Every structure is written in structure tokens, then in C-alpha cells.
């Protein structure tokens, strides 16, 4: 048997698409995690669907693994290269093929930066709602692969909810179109929903028809409240959501994070404040004063609203500084467990207990309206990856989330990093169904092996 | 080979579960369509998940087709019995296993009547949003199987959007649990979304964890507007949705329907009214006077709002009378094409042209906010099913919907009746993916054969 080389692939594609120089390839082998990449055979920088189809046909023929990637901002190792693979970068497929102000849809290629799509929609009075924290650097393709969430998803839903149809290249190179451009449609199985969140293991998305919403007519109002206890903050979040107020953002910042920010920037926070809740509202169904009232009723030590953009921006500073404050302390393992909303305070406490028990510094911010927590596990900058106490604490956090009726991952995906915990969340029957679907769509296992399922 | 009989099945199940008397079985063989059922071997009236699992294990072993059904209110023949099958009725699994006012979720068995689940939620200040027109007689199981829509889905989304997790019995009898009880969660593939809308061809749903919303604090306000032309009504619907007003109902009633209602009940409609638009709002983000204003701007001949419940009820009468007015004229073939919102007026015109060309009376009501039309094709009561001109007109309507970028079915499903048109909507690649997924989950093809895909 002849050894597979990248030359045959190079010959199939237009000039300049294929990289094989190890130094040039290096940046394409990893995401934002410490997952250790393998050495790829080649990197393909696709410019159109035909490039993707040709690569997929060749890879299937040669049984070469394909690792699709967008901007590499993932937090679960989903785009980590494996030995001998072709890394298939979609980052150069950046066309917004259409924006329809009439039908409130856009058709975007996978390399479009999330915030760019939103900006393009705003030019028509519309918005693209999903806004993962990485939205200025992440791509729509990566968002689709992981079913990304974000801050606004408490009101507008996650990426899957905004996705109406897809163009997908299957293993072997067949191009299919799923779904459509209507909000409703029940012809056949929900293949669109199936490919979204499948982390590149079932097909490669080369275009998406996404739903746009009318942009809110005015800038959001912002509310900040401090609470003496997690329980009180949790009660406030529950009361806000329970009253049907629909904030467009509802974030919790825990004591460890507040302390780390204060050590760095002196934010003059009330020393009694155990936790801060931040909310925004972009519509009349959610008056800012009603948010303040719910916070006060739940026991807030302080609660205030701001309509002034500069002042609102200052209030949001606490949330924005959380990640940099953590990164100032060392490397971070960023997790994203999600629990039923009512269990949020308990989950934050379980994180605090895990931090104490294992002597690990953990800063937690949470999308409180969704019960989705991001504990940031800080470790020594000189280490290549998280040391055993961090992994033990993370394992405890995963187990706690599942115990509380939640999930390992609310919006980042499983990638390679969370696979060891899959059995804790899924029964053997569900894992088996995953494998059967994977085999049905990728019988030779060329698509992103070792990820997601 | 021994012939398969129902006796072995009867022996596996508690007493009273299995019917074999042809007269007793007859009511379980059909839905609300003219699809001609086969003769089942037996009907199983399951009372719990164990009954379903035992039936599925036996059916797989014996290669007996299983046709799952709820209340039989389907409009696509999805629950039509086939010769020699076991009809598996879930109608007696009526437990609401849980309502959590804290997490805003309910866990319901498939036989729960849709409106009953909503009423149970209302006792906690919550609501179950999906409300297909059949919600007083349809079951949650049937709604899940078809991914049912309804009137409120213009604001709250379709059944899939309200479904967080499922208990499913697979072909062969394995019981799995998909999803969870959090709004966010990206562990593994979206199996929940895949089973919803799969019309009983991939597994049998025995419980669903669904999302509840806070019930609106006040009764809805209702707006009625008449328009001299379809184009003007379409423009009003587009303007309402484009302004981000989020009505909780936005329905269109066409001229043919208005005429049929007037012939019957004398509703004293303006003879110049080509079309009526009905809207409701249940929240401050959508003031009734803003709805009236958008209708007037778009050229309404008349537009008025009512906050009085009795008066609002009278306004809705036009929509409520549409089906009975059609049924008064004969038997009806009820279709449910869906097009991008901007193409709604064009689609109604295409329906009118098909009616003229084939000499068929067609009454159209539409969920205007979603572009989802229900043309009711009237035919002679003495006929067993739709005559050739009705089928020809329906075929033309399907083709038109697909031409306009839409779909064969917005919320009823494919069943047996729309399968001949599947190739018009799906390319061969997509159909092949459907078959591969079906084979992966039901290798022997026992689950609802001949339906959906």
C-alpha cells in the first residue's frame, strides 16, 4: 500500500489551498484549550463548497481523518488536530450570501465572524441574536458546530434556535441542503438541528440560513445588584425569570471573581457583597425598574438601573473583567456546566466546595437566567495543562452538575476534553444511538474522530 | 415458519392491554384523513413505559410493524394502520409526572391532552405554549410526533422549541432518555430534536420534559382588520413582524373563507373585504394600538382593537368558523404549506389560481406571521377520498410552495399523504440521509413503515 501524501490532494484543489509546512500548519492544529494536537498531513484552506467537497471525497477515498475548524476559539478541544489528518479550515469562506430584510433571514458561510453577521444585519434594522463571548473572533461555522450560546440567548435562544437551514458536505463529498428559510417546516427529520452541535463529526457545514430578529429600537438598560448571599441572588434570578420579564442578559459574578477583580482594579465593591447580578433589558416587556424591584425584594444590598450608555457600560465592567482577572492569575481551564435554574445557588456552592477541597482557585461567572455556569479553574502559567488537583476539582464540578439534573456543557461542546465524563450524563442506550447515527453518516469514521460522542 | 399471532403478545402484557376484535380495533386504525387503513393484527393500549418496551421487543423479534398513535387527530395519515401491524396506542398514558414551578418544566406522558397540560401549568401561573387547533382533543405524544405548531407559535415557537428532553423506547425495546431539563445543553447530538417530528418512525416517545413559560398576566387583546387586497394584508403582516411587535396570534382569513362563512352565518362583512387579518397580543412589547396602526398604514379598510373578552371573542369568531364553514360544504382535504413570510400573498394567489383551474372550492386560513397556510380543499361528501381535480389542485399548491422557497408541511407532517411530493422538496442526498438514519435506529423497519420519509 502506498503511503498517503498531500500531493494528490494538492492536485485536486486550486492553487494555494493546501499547506504542508509544519510551521505554517501549527496555528491550525489547536483551539483555545490545552488539548495536545497531533501532527496533520495537511491543512486545506477552503474558499468554497467545491473545495470542501473535493477534500471530503479524497479523504474518504484515502481514509484520512478530516478535522474541520473555524477560528479556533473553541474551549473543548473540538478542533484539535489528530496525527495524519487533514485540517479543513473554513475560515476563508467569509461570504454573507444574502440578507433578506423581508423574510428576516441571512445566508452566511461558515467563516463569517459572528459579530460581522450581526453588524451586517443591523444595517437592515435586524440582528443576529446568538452572541457567544467570543463573537468578535469566533466564526458562524464554529458557533454552529458547538451550538454556541451567549449572553443574549436567555432571551433569544441558542444558535440552533436561530438556524433554519444548512448546506452540508457529507463524508464522501456529497453536498446536501437541509431545512429551508421558513420558521416552520416538518418535512422529514430535523437534520438541521442534528448537524448543529455535532462538532464536525457528521458533516461539514458550508453555509447556514439563519433567522434574524428586529433589532431593539433603543440601547439596552442595565441593572446591577449586589447580594449578601448566593441564595438571595439565585432567588432574584428565579423571580425575574418567573415573572416573565425576559431580560436580554442576566449574569451572575461570584465572590471569588469579585475579589480577583478588586485585587487588580480596586472596584470599591461592598465588602459584604457575596455576589453580583447584572441584567440588561432591550424591550418594554422587561422594565428596568421591575428588575430592580425583583432584586430588592429578593434581598439585594444594592440595586440600580442605568439608561445612560456610559454608565451602563461601567456597570458591565465587572462582567467584562472576569476573564482578564482570571487570566492575570494564571492559565485557566474554562468550564461550562449547566443546571436547572433553581439549582444555580447550590451549584455555585458545589464549585466553592470543590475549590476548597482541592486547593484550587476557581472564579465563577454564570448566565444566571439559563443556569449555565462558567467556573474558571486557575493554574500555574508554567504548566502545559491543568494539574491533577484542577482536573479533580473539574471532575467534581461535572459530577455535581449531573447530580443536580444538569449537563456537562451548556454551550462549549464536548470536544476531546469532556469525553471522559460522557458516561456520567448519558446512559449506554443513548451513547449507542450516537454511535449508530455516526456510523450511518460517516461509516469510515473520517470526520473529526475522537470528538464529541 | 409459524404464523405470528397476537396471543404471544397478549401473554407478555398485563390483562386488558391487547385488542384483537376487528370492530374494537377499527377506531384505532385511522386518523382524521381519508387514508385507507390496513387490517391490524392487534391493538395495544399501553398504560406505562414497560408495556411499550415489551411490545417493541416482541414486534422486533417477530418483525411485526408497529404503528404508534395518540388521539388520531393527525391530518397526514401518520397513524394509519398497515396490514398485520400492531397499533400501539399511547392514549392511556395520561400522567403528568411533574410540574416544576421553579424550573418552569413539566414532565408529561404522551397521552396527556395538550390543553390539559396547559391547564395544569396555568394552576402554577405558567403555560404550555404550543396550541395546535386540535389542542382540546390531540395528545402531547401526537404533537411531539409531528412537531405540531399552532396559533401561539408565532410568538412562542413550535413543539420542538418547547421540548427539553424525552424518554423514548427504541425498536427492540431499549428505553433511553435524551436531553434534560435545562434550556441549554450541548452534550452529544440533538436526539431530542431528532425524535420530535419523526412521526413515530425512529422510536416511541413515552414521556417528554417540556418547557413552560410564565402565563401572561392579563387576557390577550384582539385586533381585527379587513383589507381590500391580499397584498395589503401581506404588507400589514410583514410590517407587524418587521417592527418586532411579537403578536401572540396573527391569522389571515381569505375571501373564499369569508364568503363561505357569510353564506352560512351572515357575518355582515364589508363586501369589498378581500381578506381579514386577526391578531392578538399578550404583552406590553406588542401594544394593540400599534397593531391597529400597522394595519391602517398598510391600507386596511377597517381595523379595531378590543380588550373586552366577549368582544374579542366575537372578533375571533371569523377564524373559528373557518373549519366548520368548510365542513358544511363537504369533506375537506386540509393542507398546510409554509412559505417565507414575504411570499404569503403570492402563495394565497397561487392557491386561488389552482382552485379556478381545477374547479375546486378552496378556503384558505393562514398563520400569517409564520407564512403557514391551511388551504381547505372541499369535495363531495359521498366520495371516499379527494377526487382527481382536488388532488391535482393540491399537487399544484405543493409545487407552488416549494417554488416560492417554502415547504410541503409547516406543522401537520408528511404521514402517508405527502410522501409522493417529497422528492420535490428534498434532494436525493437528503432523502438518502433520512434512510440512513432510519436504518441506523430501526434496521428491521418495524416502526411506522411507509410514513414520513
XYZ file of N, CA and C in Angstrom, chain B residues 228-433:
618
model
N -58.543 45.433 1.430
C -59.115 45.316 0.090
C -58.334 44.344 -0.792
N -57.111 44.008 -0.388
C -56.316 43.100 -1.227
C -55.401 42.245 -0.368
N -55.065 41.101 -0.932
C -54.102 40.210 -0.286
C -52.780 40.889 -0.052
N -52.365 41.679 -1.061
C -51.068 42.342 -0.976
C -51.030 43.269 0.240
N -52.133 44.011 0.450
C -52.170 44.923 1.586
C -52.123 44.150 2.907
N -52.860 43.030 2.976
C -52.849 42.235 4.218
C -51.463 41.640 4.459
N -50.848 41.174 3.369
C -49.489 40.626 3.484
C -48.520 41.696 3.959
N -48.691 42.916 3.426
C -47.816 44.017 3.840
C -48.016 44.327 5.324
N -49.266 44.264 5.793
C -49.530 44.526 7.212
C -48.854 43.477 8.092
N -49.000 42.202 7.693
C -48.369 41.128 8.475
C -46.856 41.317 8.506
N -46.284 41.659 7.351
C -44.831 41.868 7.277
C -44.422 43.060 8.139
N -45.226 44.116 8.118
C -44.891 45.308 8.895
C -44.958 45.024 10.389
N -45.954 44.244 10.803
C -46.101 43.893 12.228
C -44.893 43.091 12.693
N -44.546 42.046 11.918
C -43.414 41.214 12.309
C -42.113 42.005 12.186
N -42.037 42.853 11.168
C -40.814 43.635 10.930
C -40.564 44.662 12.015
N -41.635 45.119 12.655
C -41.489 46.104 13.723
C -41.132 45.430 15.049
N -41.013 44.120 15.028
C -40.652 43.404 16.253
C -41.762 43.406 17.277
N -43.007 43.442 16.815
C -44.119 43.579 17.760
C -44.474 42.270 18.483
N -44.109 41.132 17.928
C -44.359 39.831 18.574
C -45.807 39.612 19.036
N -46.775 39.620 18.104
C -48.126 39.237 18.492
C -48.137 37.769 18.919
N -49.132 37.402 19.741
C -49.228 36.008 20.175
C -50.132 35.209 19.247
N -50.677 35.877 18.237
C -51.518 35.222 17.217
C -51.594 36.198 16.054
N -51.454 35.704 14.844
C -51.574 36.575 13.667
C -52.100 35.707 12.522
N -53.409 35.792 12.308
C -54.079 34.876 11.387
C -54.686 35.628 10.215
N -54.670 34.991 9.077
C -55.282 35.553 7.881
C -56.434 34.653 7.452
N -57.548 35.264 7.057
C -58.696 34.511 6.536
C -58.989 35.061 5.148
N -59.009 34.187 4.155
C -59.109 34.685 2.777
C -60.558 34.896 2.338
N -60.708 35.459 1.141
C -62.020 35.841 0.632
C -62.955 34.631 0.514
N -62.407 33.512 0.021
C -63.249 32.324 -0.164
C -63.813 31.851 1.171
N -63.001 31.933 2.204
C -63.456 31.517 3.538
C -64.503 32.493 4.072
N -64.214 33.808 3.910
C -65.170 34.811 4.378
C -66.521 34.611 3.707
N -66.484 34.330 2.401
C -67.728 34.131 1.659
C -68.483 32.911 2.201
N -67.743 31.829 2.440
C -68.382 30.607 2.936
C -68.996 30.832 4.319
N -68.312 31.601 5.137
C -68.858 31.897 6.471
C -70.105 32.771 6.332
N -70.016 33.772 5.441
C -71.129 34.703 5.268
C -72.372 34.001 4.708
N -72.165 33.073 3.778
C -73.287 32.308 3.215
C -74.032 31.553 4.306
N -73.279 31.170 5.301
C -73.816 30.315 6.361
C -74.388 31.145 7.506
N -73.626 32.140 7.939
C -73.956 32.813 9.183
C -74.256 34.311 9.060
N -74.122 34.875 7.853
C -74.363 36.319 7.684
C -73.540 37.128 8.678
N -72.277 37.247 8.401
C -71.431 37.991 9.332
C -71.343 39.475 8.990
N -72.139 39.877 7.948
C -72.187 41.288 7.563
C -70.819 41.887 7.309
N -70.027 41.132 6.609
C -68.700 41.641 6.282
C -68.800 42.622 5.127
N -67.960 43.627 5.196
C -67.794 44.552 4.094
C -67.603 43.745 2.792
N -68.479 43.932 1.794
C -68.347 43.128 0.566
C -67.032 43.408 -0.167
N -66.424 44.551 0.114
C -65.133 44.844 -0.516
C -63.959 44.186 0.185
N -64.195 43.538 1.323
C -63.077 42.959 2.078
C -62.567 41.700 1.394
N -61.341 41.752 0.928
C -60.775 40.577 0.270
C -60.215 39.620 1.303
N -59.863 40.157 2.442
C -59.140 39.326 3.396
C -59.185 39.980 4.780
N -59.218 39.141 5.792
C -59.225 39.616 7.178
C -57.934 39.184 7.858
N -57.376 40.077 8.646
C -56.228 39.737 9.481
C -56.687 39.841 10.935
N -56.366 38.807 11.717
C -56.696 38.799 13.137
C -55.402 38.714 13.923
N -55.278 39.534 14.950
C -54.067 39.476 15.767
C -54.449 39.481 17.228
N -53.614 38.861 18.037
C -53.749 39.016 19.477
C -52.393 39.398 20.054
N -52.439 40.087 21.182
C -51.208 40.415 21.886
C -51.395 40.091 23.357
N -50.356 39.518 23.968
C -50.459 39.177 25.385
C -49.372 39.851 26.213
N -48.714 40.862 25.625
C -47.647 41.504 26.396
C -47.422 42.938 25.976
N -46.769 43.712 26.854
C -46.585 45.144 26.602
C -45.648 45.437 25.435
N -44.871 44.426 24.989
C -43.985 44.675 23.851
C -44.775 44.784 22.557
N -46.059 44.491 22.627
C -46.897 44.492 21.423
C -48.230 45.174 21.719
N -48.233 46.521 21.798
C -49.493 47.208 22.121
C -50.514 47.023 20.997
N -51.772 46.819 21.395
C -52.822 46.592 20.391
C -52.941 47.787 19.447
N -52.748 48.996 19.983
C -52.895 50.149 19.077
C -51.770 50.197 18.040
N -50.613 49.647 18.375
C -49.531 49.571 17.373
C -49.919 48.595 16.259
N -50.613 47.517 16.630
C -51.080 46.565 15.612
C -52.103 47.244 14.691
N -53.028 47.974 15.299
C -54.033 48.693 14.511
C -53.343 49.673 13.561
N -52.369 50.401 14.101
C -51.658 51.406 13.297
C -50.960 50.769 12.092
N -50.287 49.635 12.325
C -49.581 48.977 11.212
C -50.583 48.509 10.146
N -51.747 48.032 10.590
C -52.770 47.586 9.629
C -53.272 48.778 8.814
N -53.540 49.889 9.489
C -54.051 51.073 8.797
C -53.025 51.597 7.793
N -51.771 51.650 8.236
C -50.701 52.112 7.336
C -50.592 51.248 6.093
N -50.830 49.950 6.267
C -50.701 49.033 5.132
C -51.936 49.051 4.242
N -52.965 49.847 4.629
C -54.126 50.002 3.746
C -55.372 49.272 4.188
N -55.491 48.986 5.482
C -56.706 48.328 5.970
C -57.926 49.213 5.727
N -59.034 48.602 5.304
C -60.284 49.346 5.161
C -60.884 49.597 6.535
N -60.614 48.693 7.446
C -61.163 48.775 8.797
C -60.179 48.085 9.729
N -59.962 48.645 10.906
C -59.099 47.990 11.894
C -59.516 48.451 13.277
N -59.701 47.490 14.179
C -60.126 47.861 15.530
C -59.588 46.859 16.537
N -59.367 47.363 17.748
C -58.872 46.517 18.833
C -59.950 46.363 19.882
N -59.896 45.260 20.588
C -60.817 45.073 21.691
C -60.103 44.457 22.877
N -60.293 45.060 24.042
C -59.737 44.480 25.262
C -60.818 43.715 26.014
N -62.057 43.983 25.643
C -63.178 43.298 26.286
C -63.207 41.845 25.831
N -63.247 40.915 26.793
C -63.122 39.493 26.424
C -64.236 39.005 25.507
N -65.465 39.432 25.792
C -66.599 38.980 24.980
C -66.476 39.525 23.559
N -66.098 40.795 23.487
C -65.949 41.429 22.181
C -64.789 40.782 21.407
N -63.681 40.532 22.107
C -62.522 39.890 21.476
C -62.925 38.520 20.937
N -63.721 37.829 21.734
C -64.186 36.522 21.342
C -65.011 36.600 20.051
N -65.820 37.643 19.943
C -66.634 37.826 18.737
C -65.734 38.073 17.522
N -64.659 38.835 17.726
C -63.743 39.093 16.608
C -63.093 37.795 16.120
N -62.769 36.928 17.069
C -62.093 35.673 16.702
C -63.031 34.686 16.014
N -64.340 34.961 16.118
C -65.343 34.064 15.558
C -65.050 33.733 14.091
N -64.602 34.723 13.342
C -64.316 34.510 11.919
C -63.307 33.383 11.728
N -62.271 33.389 12.577
C -61.252 32.355 12.450
C -61.808 31.001 12.883
N -62.593 31.032 13.946
C -63.122 29.784 14.493
C -64.119 29.130 13.551
N -64.848 29.967 12.800
C -65.883 29.420 11.914
C -65.319 28.876 10.603
N -64.044 29.140 10.333
C -63.492 28.757 9.029
C -63.636 27.252 8.777
N -63.195 26.420 9.727
C -63.269 24.975 9.515
C -64.706 24.469 9.424
N -65.564 24.837 10.413
C -66.956 24.379 10.281
C -67.623 24.874 8.995
N -67.291 26.080 8.559
C -67.896 26.588 7.318
C -67.471 25.734 6.133
N -66.231 25.291 6.149
C -65.746 24.431 5.059
C -66.402 23.058 5.154
N -66.491 22.539 6.368
C -67.046 21.190 6.538
C -68.539 21.143 6.216
N -69.182 22.265 6.324
C -70.582 22.370 5.952
C -70.759 22.140 4.445
N -69.724 22.492 3.694
C -69.799 22.401 2.235
C -69.460 21.020 1.698
N -68.793 20.196 2.518
C -68.424 18.871 2.042
C -67.290 18.317 2.880
N -66.695 17.236 2.363
C -65.482 16.743 3.013
C -64.333 17.686 2.688
N -63.305 17.683 3.530
C -62.182 18.601 3.294
C -60.845 17.874 3.314
N -60.012 18.243 2.365
C -58.597 17.882 2.429
C -57.903 19.117 3.013
N -57.291 18.948 4.188
C -56.670 20.089 4.868
C -55.171 20.067 4.602
N -54.665 21.078 3.930
C -53.214 21.096 3.690
C -52.527 22.148 4.538
N -51.197 22.154 4.505
C -50.505 23.114 5.377
C -49.129 23.505 4.875
N -49.129 24.004 3.652
C -47.867 24.506 3.096
C -47.384 25.723 3.887
N -46.080 25.953 3.826
C -45.495 27.094 4.529
C -44.477 27.769 3.608
N -44.541 29.079 3.524
C -43.614 29.822 2.657
C -42.945 30.936 3.460
N -41.797 31.433 2.947
C -41.206 32.595 3.618
C -42.263 33.694 3.721
N -42.284 34.378 4.837
C -43.346 35.324 5.145
C -43.665 36.285 3.998
N -42.635 36.747 3.310
C -42.851 37.749 2.260
C -43.615 37.174 1.066
N -43.655 35.858 0.952
C -44.316 35.241 -0.200
C -45.754 34.840 0.098
N -46.250 35.190 1.254
C -47.597 34.768 1.650
C -48.691 35.229 0.675
N -48.713 36.525 0.305
C -49.774 36.946 -0.625
C -49.698 36.182 -1.948
N -48.476 36.014 -2.460
C -48.287 35.280 -3.705
C -48.784 33.837 -3.561
N -48.509 33.248 -2.419
C -48.928 31.859 -2.205
C -50.448 31.765 -2.164
N -51.110 32.716 -1.496
C -52.583 32.690 -1.466
C -53.126 32.819 -2.895
N -52.500 33.686 -3.685
C -52.929 33.825 -5.088
C -52.741 32.524 -5.868
N -51.626 31.837 -5.602
C -51.387 30.568 -6.301
C -52.460 29.545 -5.910
N -52.888 29.589 -4.665
C -53.972 28.696 -4.227
C -55.248 29.052 -4.993
N -55.525 30.362 -5.088
C -56.743 30.794 -5.795
C -56.703 30.349 -7.260
N -55.534 30.486 -7.876
C -55.406 30.067 -9.288
C -55.629 28.570 -9.441
N -55.062 27.781 -8.507
C -55.243 26.328 -8.569
C -56.728 25.978 -8.416
N -57.404 26.718 -7.542
C -58.839 26.482 -7.336
C -59.608 26.722 -8.634
N -59.321 27.850 -9.271
C -60.002 28.173 -10.533
C -59.710 27.144 -11.607
N -58.412 26.872 -11.791
C -58.007 25.988 -12.882
C -58.649 24.604 -12.766
N -58.780 24.110 -11.541
C -59.284 22.752 -11.379
C -60.746 22.716 -10.936
N -61.388 23.885 -10.872
C -62.798 23.924 -10.481
C -63.037 23.359 -9.087
N -62.116 23.674 -8.183
C -62.214 23.151 -6.822
C -62.445 24.324 -5.874
N -63.318 24.137 -4.909
C -63.501 25.197 -3.920
C -62.424 25.040 -2.837
N -61.632 26.075 -2.654
C -60.563 26.036 -1.636
C -60.726 27.231 -0.712
N -60.826 26.962 0.571
C -60.884 28.015 1.583
C -59.518 28.067 2.267
N -58.955 29.256 2.385
C -57.619 29.335 2.990
C -57.610 30.184 4.256
N -57.107 29.600 5.330
C -56.746 30.380 6.515
C -55.238 30.195 6.693
N -54.606 31.180 7.285
C -53.144 31.093 7.372
C -52.651 31.663 8.689
N -51.598 31.033 9.227
C -50.842 31.621 10.319
C -49.901 32.631 9.653
N -50.375 33.870 9.508
C -49.693 34.827 8.643
C -48.294 35.187 9.137
N -48.112 35.186 10.446
C -46.807 35.556 10.995
C -45.731 34.541 10.664
N -46.121 33.323 10.370
C -45.173 32.255 10.054
C -45.172 31.881 8.579
N -46.061 32.480 7.782
C -46.163 32.085 6.370
C -46.770 30.708 6.177
N -47.523 30.249 7.135
C -48.055 28.876 7.126
C -49.542 28.892 6.753
N -49.870 28.327 5.585
C -51.243 28.367 5.073
C -51.954 27.030 5.226
N -53.230 27.109 5.562
C -54.067 25.913 5.543
C -55.137 26.051 4.474
N -54.848 25.622 3.258
C -55.923 25.583 2.249
C -56.807 24.361 2.530
N -58.104 24.595 2.587
C -59.067 23.505 2.800
C -59.714 23.216 1.451
N -59.430 22.043 0.893
C -59.953 21.652 -0.419
C -61.270 20.918 -0.181
N -62.372 21.512 -0.647
C -63.690 20.929 -0.393
C -64.045 19.929 -1.501
N -64.577 18.772 -1.121
C -65.064 17.821 -2.137
C -66.316 17.118 -1.635
N -66.929 16.387 -2.550
C -68.242 15.780 -2.317
C -68.213 14.813 -1.133
N -69.192 14.989 -0.263
C -69.285 14.176 0.940
C -69.440 12.682 0.648
N -69.988 12.344 -0.524
C -70.217 10.931 -0.832
C -68.965 10.211 -1.326
N -67.956 10.952 -1.636
C -66.734 10.314 -2.127
C -65.909 9.778 -0.959
N -65.211 8.650 -1.180
C -64.393 8.103 -0.089
C -63.159 8.978 0.182
N -62.651 9.601 -0.851
C -61.465 10.448 -0.694
C -61.473 11.514 -1.762
N -60.451 12.378 -1.753
C -60.413 13.503 -2.694
C -60.385 13.018 -4.141
N -61.232 13.590 -5.004
C -61.254 13.205 -6.410
C -60.045 13.803 -7.148
N -59.811 13.320 -8.377
C -58.625 13.773 -9.125
C -58.449 15.296 -9.214
N -59.511 16.094 -9.444
C -59.251 17.539 -9.534
C -58.706 18.117 -8.222
N -59.167 17.607 -7.089
C -58.657 18.077 -5.795
C -57.190 17.685 -5.630
N -56.895 16.440 -6.009
C -55.503 16.007 -5.892
C -54.597 16.809 -6.821
N -55.115 17.114 -8.010
C -54.322 17.906 -8.961
C -54.098 19.317 -8.414
N -55.156 19.905 -7.848
C -55.018 21.244 -7.279
C -54.059 21.230 -6.090
N -54.160 20.193 -5.244
C -53.258 20.084 -4.087
C -51.810 19.942 -4.550
N -51.620 19.131 -5.592
C -50.267 18.963 -6.132
C -49.707 20.288 -6.615
N -50.558 21.080 -7.244
C -50.132 22.384 -7.734
C -49.760 23.308 -6.572
N -50.532 23.220 -5.507
C -50.247 24.038 -4.312
C -48.910 23.630 -3.685
N -48.662 22.321 -3.602
C -47.381 21.850 -3.064
C -46.229 22.380 -3.907
N -46.372 22.230 -5.219
C -45.305 22.660 -6.124
C -45.068 24.161 -5.995
N -46.169 24.915 -5.882
C -46.037 26.370 -5.745
C -45.281 26.720 -4.464
N -45.616 26.033 -3.364
C -44.956 26.328 -2.080
C -43.451 26.103 -2.189
N -43.088 24.997 -2.835
C -41.663 24.697 -2.970
C -40.990 25.722 -3.896
N -41.680 26.069 -5.004
C -41.180 27.117 -5.913
C -40.892 28.420 -5.177
N -41.745 28.743 -4.221
C -41.611 30.023 -3.514
C -40.633 29.934 -2.339
N -39.877 28.850 -2.284
C -38.877 28.720 -1.223
C -39.454 28.162 0.066
N -40.604 27.497 -0.042
C -41.270 27.003 1.168
C -41.226 25.499 1.291
N -42.219 24.973 1.996
C -42.241 23.555 2.320
C -43.655 22.989 2.195
N -43.717 21.687 1.955
C -44.971 20.935 1.851
C -45.808 21.037 3.112
N -45.125 21.068 4.249
C -45.854 20.974 5.505
C -45.181 21.774 6.606
N -45.940 22.716 7.143
C -45.420 23.559 8.209
C -45.577 22.950 9.586
N -46.645 22.125 9.757
C -46.908 21.628 11.113
C -47.701 20.328 11.179
N -48.203 19.819 10.057
C -49.021 18.596 10.110
C -48.200 17.331 9.943
N -47.095 17.430 9.241
C -46.285 16.243 8.975
C -46.528 15.686 7.580
N -45.713 14.705 7.219
C -45.744 14.098 5.883
C -46.697 12.904 5.859
N -46.652 12.104 6.924
C -47.524 10.932 7.013
C -47.400 10.049 5.790
N -48.547 9.548 5.310
C -48.532 8.828 4.029
C -48.926 9.768 2.903
N -49.684 10.809 3.227
C -50.329 11.581 2.165
C -49.384 12.480 1.380
N -48.314 12.957 2.022
C -47.443 13.891 1.297
C -46.170 13.241 0.761
N -46.047 11.944 0.995
C -44.820 11.287 0.528
C -44.598 11.407 -0.988
N -45.674 11.358 -1.804
C -45.405 11.458 -3.261
C -44.692 12.759 -3.644
N -44.769 13.785 -2.806
C -44.165 15.073 -3.167
C -42.805 15.320 -2.506
N -42.337 14.352 -1.742
C -41.082 14.575 -1.003
C -39.909 14.926 -1.909
N -39.834 14.251 -3.048
C -38.691 14.497 -3.935
C -38.643 15.933 -4.440
N -39.837 16.572 -4.491
C -39.850 17.965 -4.919
C -39.177 18.885 -3.910
N -39.223 18.488 -2.643
C -38.645 19.361 -1.614
C -37.235 18.964 -1.218
N -36.992 17.668 -1.165
C -35.678 17.182 -0.721
C -34.896 16.675 -1.912
N -33.629 17.011 -1.955
C -32.771 16.410 -2.959
C -32.519 14.945 -2.605
N -31.971 14.177 -3.559
C -31.698 12.751 -3.302
C -30.713 12.547 -2.156
N -29.779 13.477 -1.985
C -28.816 13.367 -0.889
C -29.501 13.412 0.468
N -30.458 14.318 0.601
C -31.174 14.457 1.875
C -32.060 13.236 2.128
N -32.708 12.753 1.083
C -33.540 11.550 1.276
C -32.671 10.368 1.701
N -31.489 10.286 1.100
C -30.575 9.210 1.454
C -30.147 9.303 2.921
N -29.884 10.524 3.398
C -29.520 10.700 4.816
C -30.675 10.249 5.719
